[in-house]
Amino acid sequence: MFKLNKMTDYAVVMMADMARMTDDMRTAPQLAEATGVPLPTVSKLLKNLANAGLMQSQRGASGGYSLSRAPEDISVAEIIAAVEGPIALTACVDGSPDQCGVETICAMRGNWDKVNRAVRGALEQVTLADMMVSAFEFGIPAPAERAGAAS
Amino acid sequence: MFKLNKMTDYAVVMMADMARMTDDMRTAPQLAEATGVPLPTVSKLLKNLANAGLMQSQRGASGGYSLSRAPEDISVAEIIAAVEGPIALTACVDGSPDQCGVETICAMRGNWDKVNRAVRGALEQVTLADMMVSAFEFGIPAPAERAGAAS
DNA sequence: TCAAAAGGTACCAGATTAGTACTGATTGCG
DNA sequence: CGCAATCAGTACTAATCTGGTACCTTTTGA
Ligand code: FES
Ligand code: FES
């Protein structure tokens, strides 16, 4: 596992599709058509992304959505956080009310946070723009310079 | 989300608990007692970990499990991979038969692999030993004053 | 030979997700 | 001014998956 929800996958696909025409303002039905994702689902995703500040929405007639940042300025970490909530691999990060259930005898209560930070750091290195470039150059030997793990 | 399954959480807790007494050979019931995880579940986890080569198992009477490596030589990436399968955030990594469902028009088919590698790299930096050290140096106070969750 | 413990398979129930539907709010345009 | 297009929010349902349990087999030391 460790695979993210289909929702997040859709979100990234949608934003990548949108990154190619930043000027344009796309509507939800347009995006649904372009990505093949069912319209209601697209709508829900767009809303979340807009709430997270990754998208700008224009309400009235002839409204729509547009990216609020440049593709290379949007990390997948942000997208994931927008759709799935904060990036936390486990429940026992800092002071959550209900931990993982075994916290009574767990010797490493706060240490999961270390892992979380490592993953988050890695995810922040990959941007939307990164998701499209290599389709052309495709010579990626080492994608991440050992991101994260900064204690 | 982005939280890993409770199973993985258990697995790490178990291995961490075990890392303190490498000499000893622990049995599944012992570990279940020590971690508070239900015995059948512990058994299942142990089996997976043993299959992945992270544990050594001794079958007959007075058998049990023991770590096959030093704690600082076991990364959480390995543990996750053992329990959850290979680390792949999405289905559309390289040549999986059934992609994420929108791959027909997706512009970045193979680019998710970049993300996967970044995360995997980050996870490989954190070892079992890392999960225990800060429990002492961080000065974590007794956190479990709340009503018992697991009986 | 017996008992303890690992190994394996199959199954069920609860939780979570993905998707749908409906209703309300905002705004450009005729 | 009113209509229609579009975003916004909530609620609901069905399907999937996970976590957990039960049962049985194999191994091996006493
Ligand atoms: S409290 Fe969950 S791993 Fe320690
Ligand atoms: S095929 Fe799944 S994201 Fe492109």
Coordinates of C-alpha atoms (C1' of nucleotides) and ligand atoms in Angstrom, one line a residue:
Chain A
M1 CA 0.0 0.0 0.0
F2 CA 1.2 3.4 0.8
K3 CA -0.7 4.4 -2.2
L4 CA -2.7 7.6 -2.0
N5 CA -6.4 7.8 -2.6
K6 CA -7.8 7.9 -6.0
M7 CA -9.0 11.3 -5.1
T8 CA -5.5 12.7 -4.8
D9 CA -4.5 11.0 -8.0
Y10 CA -7.4 12.8 -9.8
A11 CA -6.5 16.0 -8.2
V12 CA -3.0 15.9 -9.5
V13 CA -4.1 14.9 -12.9
M14 CA -6.6 17.7 -13.0
M15 CA -4.1 20.3 -11.9
A16 CA -1.5 19.0 -14.3
D17 CA -4.0 19.2 -17.1
M18 CA -4.7 22.7 -16.0
A19 CA -1.1 23.7 -15.7
R20 CA -0.8 23.8 -19.5
M21 CA -3.2 26.7 -19.9
T22 CA -2.8 28.9 -16.9
D23 CA -4.4 31.9 -18.7
D24 CA -7.6 30.1 -19.3
M25 CA -10.3 29.8 -16.8
R26 CA -11.7 26.3 -16.9
T27 CA -15.1 25.2 -15.6
A28 CA -15.7 22.0 -13.7
P29 CA -17.5 20.3 -16.7
Q30 CA -14.6 21.2 -18.9
L31 CA -12.2 19.6 -16.6
A32 CA -14.3 16.5 -16.1
E33 CA -14.4 16.1 -19.9
A34 CA -10.7 16.6 -20.2
T35 CA -9.7 14.2 -17.5
G36 CA -12.4 11.5 -17.7
V37 CA -13.2 11.9 -14.0
P38 CA -17.0 12.0 -13.2
L39 CA -18.2 15.5 -12.9
P40 CA -19.5 15.5 -9.4
T41 CA -16.2 14.2 -8.2
V42 CA -14.4 16.8 -10.1
S43 CA -16.5 19.4 -8.6
K44 CA -15.8 18.2 -5.1
L45 CA -12.1 18.1 -5.7
L46 CA -12.0 21.5 -7.2
K47 CA -13.7 22.9 -4.2
N48 CA -11.2 21.4 -1.9
L49 CA -8.3 22.7 -3.9
A50 CA -9.9 26.1 -4.0
N51 CA -10.3 26.1 -0.3
A52 CA -6.7 25.2 0.2
G53 CA -5.7 28.2 -1.9
L54 CA -4.2 26.3 -4.8
M55 CA -7.0 27.4 -7.1
Q56 CA -8.8 30.6 -7.6
S57 CA -12.5 30.4 -8.2
Q58 CA -14.8 32.8 -9.9
R59 CA -18.4 32.2 -9.0
G60 CA -21.0 33.8 -11.2
A61 CA -21.9 33.0 -14.8
S62 CA -18.9 32.4 -17.0
G63 CA -16.9 31.7 -13.9
G64 CA -14.5 28.9 -13.4
Y65 CA -11.3 27.8 -11.8
S66 CA -7.7 28.8 -12.5
L67 CA -4.4 28.0 -10.8
S68 CA -3.3 30.6 -8.4
R69 CA 0.3 29.8 -8.6
A70 CA 2.8 28.7 -11.2
P71 CA 3.1 25.0 -11.7
E72 CA 6.7 24.9 -10.5
D73 CA 5.5 26.6 -7.4
I74 CA 3.0 24.0 -6.4
S75 CA 4.3 20.9 -4.7
V76 CA 2.4 17.6 -4.6
A77 CA 2.6 17.9 -0.9
E78 CA 0.3 20.8 -1.1
I79 CA -2.1 19.0 -3.3
I80 CA -2.1 16.0 -1.1
A81 CA -2.6 18.1 2.0
A82 CA -5.5 19.9 0.3
V83 CA -7.3 16.7 -0.6
E84 CA -6.4 14.3 2.1
G85 CA -5.8 16.6 5.0
P86 CA -2.5 17.1 6.7
I87 CA 0.3 14.7 6.0
A88 CA 0.6 12.5 9.0
L89 CA 1.5 8.8 8.5
T90 CA 0.2 7.8 11.9
A91 CA -2.2 9.0 14.5
C92 CA 0.4 9.3 17.2
V93 CA 2.1 12.4 16.0
D94 CA 2.1 14.9 18.8
G95 CA -1.0 15.1 20.9
S96 CA -3.9 13.6 19.1
P97 CA -6.6 12.5 21.5
D98 CA -6.8 8.9 20.2
Q99 CA -3.5 7.5 19.3
C100 CA -2.9 4.2 17.6
G101 CA -4.2 2.2 20.4
V102 CA -1.0 0.8 21.8
E103 CA 0.4 4.1 23.0
T104 CA 0.2 3.0 26.6
I105 CA 3.3 0.9 26.3
C106 CA 4.8 2.5 23.2
A107 CA 8.4 3.5 23.6
M108 CA 8.5 6.0 20.7
R109 CA 5.5 8.1 21.2
G110 CA 6.6 11.2 19.4
N111 CA 9.0 9.6 17.0
W112 CA 6.6 9.0 14.2
D113 CA 6.7 12.7 13.7
K114 CA 10.2 12.2 12.4
V115 CA 9.0 10.0 9.7
N116 CA 6.2 12.3 8.9
R117 CA 8.6 15.1 8.4
A118 CA 10.9 13.1 6.2
V119 CA 8.0 12.1 3.9
R120 CA 6.6 15.6 3.9
G121 CA 10.0 17.0 3.0
A122 CA 10.3 14.6 0.1
L123 CA 6.9 15.4 -1.2
E124 CA 7.6 19.1 -1.1
Q125 CA 10.5 18.6 -3.5
V126 CA 8.3 17.4 -6.3
T127 CA 6.3 20.1 -8.0
L128 CA 3.5 20.1 -10.5
A129 CA 6.0 21.2 -13.1
D130 CA 8.2 18.2 -12.3
M131 CA 5.3 16.0 -13.1
M132 CA 5.3 17.1 -16.7
V133 CA 8.8 17.8 -17.7
S134 CA 10.3 14.3 -17.6
A135 CA 7.7 13.1 -20.1
F136 CA 10.1 14.7 -22.6
E137 CA 13.6 14.4 -21.2
F138 CA 13.1 11.2 -19.2
G139 CA 16.6 10.8 -18.1
I140 CA 16.0 11.0 -14.4
P141 CA 18.7 9.1 -12.5
A142 CA 18.3 10.6 -9.1
P143 CA 15.1 12.5 -8.6
A144 CA 15.3 13.6 -5.0
E145 CA 18.5 14.9 -3.4
R146 CA 17.8 12.9 -0.4
A147 CA 15.0 15.2 0.6
G148 CA 13.8 15.4 4.1
A149 CA 15.2 13.4 7.0
A150 CA 16.4 16.7 8.4
S151 CA 15.7 15.4 11.8
Chain B
M1 CA -4.8 10.9 5.1
F2 CA -1.5 9.6 4.0
K3 CA -1.5 7.7 7.1
L4 CA -0.3 4.1 6.9
N5 CA -2.4 1.2 8.0
K6 CA -2.6 0.3 11.6
M7 CA -0.9 -2.9 10.7
T8 CA 2.3 -1.1 9.8
D9 CA 2.1 0.9 13.0
Y10 CA 1.8 -2.3 15.0
A11 CA 4.7 -3.8 13.1
V12 CA 7.0 -0.9 13.9
V13 CA 5.9 -0.9 17.5
M14 CA 6.6 -4.6 17.8
M15 CA 10.0 -4.4 16.2
A16 CA 10.9 -1.4 18.3
D17 CA 9.9 -3.3 21.4
M18 CA 11.9 -6.2 20.2
A19 CA 14.9 -4.1 19.4
R20 CA 15.7 -3.6 23.0
M21 CA 16.4 -7.3 23.6
T22 CA 18.0 -8.6 20.5
D23 CA 19.5 -11.6 22.3
D24 CA 16.2 -12.9 23.5
M25 CA 13.9 -14.8 21.3
R26 CA 10.4 -13.7 21.8
T27 CA 7.3 -15.6 21.0
A28 CA 4.1 -14.2 19.5
P29 CA 2.1 -14.4 22.7
Q30 CA 4.9 -12.5 24.5
L31 CA 4.9 -9.8 22.0
A32 CA 1.2 -9.5 22.0
E33 CA 1.3 -9.1 25.7
A34 CA 4.0 -6.5 25.5
T35 CA 2.5 -4.4 22.8
G36 CA -1.2 -4.8 23.6
V37 CA -1.9 -5.9 20.0
P38 CA -4.3 -8.8 19.7
L39 CA -2.5 -12.1 19.4
P40 CA -3.8 -13.3 16.0
T41 CA -2.9 -10.0 14.5
V42 CA 0.6 -10.1 16.0
S43 CA 1.0 -13.6 14.6
K44 CA 0.1 -12.4 11.2
L45 CA 2.4 -9.5 11.3
L46 CA 5.3 -11.5 12.5
K47 CA 4.8 -13.9 9.7
N48 CA 5.0 -11.2 7.1
L49 CA 8.1 -9.7 8.7
A50 CA 9.7 -13.0 8.8
N51 CA 9.0 -13.6 5.1
A52 CA 10.5 -10.3 4.3
G53 CA 13.7 -11.3 6.0
L54 CA 13.5 -8.8 8.8
M55 CA 12.9 -11.4 11.4
Q56 CA 14.3 -14.9 12.0
S57 CA 11.9 -17.5 13.1
Q58 CA 12.4 -20.7 15.0
R59 CA 9.6 -23.1 14.6
G60 CA 9.4 -25.9 17.1
A61 CA 8.7 -25.8 20.8
S62 CA 10.4 -23.0 22.6
G63 CA 10.8 -21.3 19.3
G64 CA 10.1 -17.7 18.6
Y65 CA 11.2 -14.7 16.6
S66 CA 14.3 -12.5 16.7
L67 CA 15.5 -9.5 14.7
S68 CA 17.8 -10.6 11.9
R69 CA 19.5 -7.2 11.8
A70 CA 20.6 -4.5 14.1
P71 CA 18.0 -1.8 14.8
E72 CA 20.0 0.9 13.1
D73 CA 20.2 -1.3 10.0
I74 CA 16.5 -1.6 9.6
S75 CA 14.7 1.2 7.9
V76 CA 11.0 1.9 8.3
A77 CA 10.8 1.6 4.5
E78 CA 11.7 -2.0 4.8
I79 CA 9.0 -2.6 7.5
I80 CA 6.4 -0.8 5.5
A81 CA 7.3 -2.8 2.4
A82 CA 7.1 -6.0 4.3
V83 CA 3.7 -5.3 5.7
E84 CA 2.0 -3.2 3.0
G85 CA 3.8 -4.4 -0.1
P86 CA 6.1 -2.3 -2.3
I87 CA 6.0 1.4 -1.7
A88 CA 4.1 2.9 -4.6
L89 CA 1.9 5.9 -4.1
T90 CA -0.2 5.3 -7.2
A91 CA -1.0 2.5 -9.5
C92 CA 0.5 4.2 -12.5
V93 CA 4.1 3.7 -11.8
D94 CA 5.7 2.0 -14.8
G95 CA 3.7 -0.7 -16.5
S96 CA 1.0 -1.8 -14.3
P97 CA -1.9 -3.3 -16.2
D98 CA -4.6 -1.3 -14.7
Q99 CA -3.6 2.3 -14.1
C100 CA -5.5 4.9 -12.2
G101 CA -8.3 4.9 -14.6
V102 CA -7.6 8.2 -16.4
E103 CA -4.3 7.2 -17.9
T104 CA -5.7 7.4 -21.4
I105 CA -5.4 11.2 -21.4
C106 CA -2.9 11.6 -18.6
A107 CA 0.2 13.6 -19.6
M108 CA 2.4 12.3 -16.9
R109 CA 2.1 8.6 -16.9
G110 CA 5.4 7.7 -15.6
N111 CA 6.1 10.7 -13.5
W112 CA 4.5 9.4 -10.3
D113 CA 7.4 7.1 -10.1
K114 CA 9.4 10.2 -9.3
V115 CA 7.3 10.9 -6.3
N116 CA 7.5 7.3 -5.3
R117 CA 11.2 7.4 -5.3
A118 CA 11.4 10.5 -3.3
V119 CA 9.2 9.1 -0.6
R120 CA 11.0 5.8 -0.6
G121 CA 14.3 7.6 -0.2
A122 CA 13.0 9.6 2.7
L123 CA 11.7 6.5 4.4
E124 CA 14.9 4.7 4.0
Q125 CA 16.7 7.4 6.0
V126 CA 14.7 6.6 9.1
T127 CA 15.8 3.5 10.9
L128 CA 14.3 1.5 13.8
A129 CA 17.0 2.9 16.0
D130 CA 16.0 6.4 15.1
M131 CA 12.5 5.6 16.4
M132 CA 13.8 5.0 19.9
V133 CA 16.5 7.5 20.6
S134 CA 14.5 10.6 21.0
A135 CA 12.3 9.0 23.6
F136 CA 15.1 9.8 26.0
E137 CA 16.6 13.0 24.7
F138 CA 13.4 14.7 23.9
G139 CA 12.1 14.7 27.4
I140 CA 8.6 13.5 26.6
P141 CA 6.5 13.7 29.7
A142 CA 4.1 10.9 30.8
P143 CA 1.5 11.4 28.2
A144 CA -1.1 8.8 29.1
E145 CA -3.2 10.5 31.7
R146 CA -6.3 10.2 29.6
A147 CA -8.9 7.4 30.1
G148 CA -7.6 4.1 28.9
A149 CA -8.5 3.5 25.3
A150 CA -7.5 -0.1 25.0
S151 CA -8.9 -1.4 28.2
Chain C
dT1 C1' 4.7 -39.1 22.1
dC2 C1' 3.2 -34.7 23.6
dA3 C1' 2.9 -30.0 23.8
dA4 C1' 4.3 -25.5 22.3
dA5 C1' 4.9 -22.5 18.9
dA6 C1' 5.3 -21.0 13.9
dG7 C1' 2.9 -21.2 9.3
dG8 C1' -1.0 -20.9 6.5
dT9 C1' -5.8 -20.4 4.7
dA10 C1' -10.3 -18.8 4.9
dC11 C1' -13.8 -15.9 6.6
dC12 C1' -16.6 -12.1 8.7
dA13 C1' -17.6 -7.5 10.4
dG14 C1' -16.7 -2.8 10.8
dA15 C1' -14.8 1.3 8.9
dT16 C1' -13.6 4.0 5.2
dT17 C1' -13.8 5.6 0.5
dA18 C1' -15.7 6.9 -3.8
dG19 C1' -19.4 8.5 -5.9
dT20 C1' -24.2 10.6 -6.3
dA21 C1' -27.9 13.7 -5.4
dC22 C1' -29.9 17.7 -3.9
dT23 C1' -30.2 22.4 -2.5
dG24 C1' -28.4 27.1 -1.9
dA25 C1' -25.5 31.2 -3.1
dT26 C1' -23.2 34.3 -6.5
dT27 C1' -22.8 36.9 -10.7
dG28 C1' -22.6 38.1 -15.6
dC29 C1' -25.7 39.0 -19.4
dG30 C1' -29.8 39.9 -22.0
Chain D
dC1 C1' -34.9 42.9 -13.5
dG2 C1' -34.7 38.3 -14.1
dC3 C1' -32.6 34.3 -16.0
dA4 C1' -29.2 31.1 -16.5
dA5 C1' -24.7 29.5 -15.6
dT6 C1' -21.5 28.3 -12.3
dC7 C1' -19.5 27.7 -7.8
dA8 C1' -20.5 26.1 -2.7
dG9 C1' -22.2 23.1 0.8
dT10 C1' -24.4 19.2 2.9
dA11 C1' -26.3 14.7 3.1
dC12 C1' -26.7 10.2 1.6
dT13 C1' -25.7 5.5 -0.4
dA14 C1' -23.1 1.7 -2.3
dA15 C1' -18.8 -0.6 -2.7
dT16 C1' -14.4 -1.6 -1.3
dC17 C1' -11.0 -2.5 1.9
dT18 C1' -9.0 -3.1 6.3
dG19 C1' -8.6 -5.2 10.7
dG20 C1' -9.6 -8.9 13.2
dT21 C1' -10.9 -13.8 14.2
dA22 C1' -11.1 -18.7 13.7
dC23 C1' -9.4 -23.0 12.4
dC24 C1' -6.1 -26.2 10.9
dT25 C1' -1.3 -27.9 9.7
dT26 C1' 3.7 -28.3 10.3
dT27 C1' 7.7 -28.3 13.0
dT28 C1' 10.6 -29.5 17.0
dG29 C1' 12.3 -29.8 21.7
dA30 C1' 11.4 -32.1 26.0
Ligands
FES1 S1 1.7 5.6 20.2 FE1 1.4 4.8 18.2 S2 3.3 4.1 17.6 FE2 3.6 4.8 19.6
FES2 S1 -2.0 7.4 -15.4 FE1 -2.5 7.7 -13.4 S2 -1.8 9.7 -13.0 FE2 -1.4 9.4 -15.1

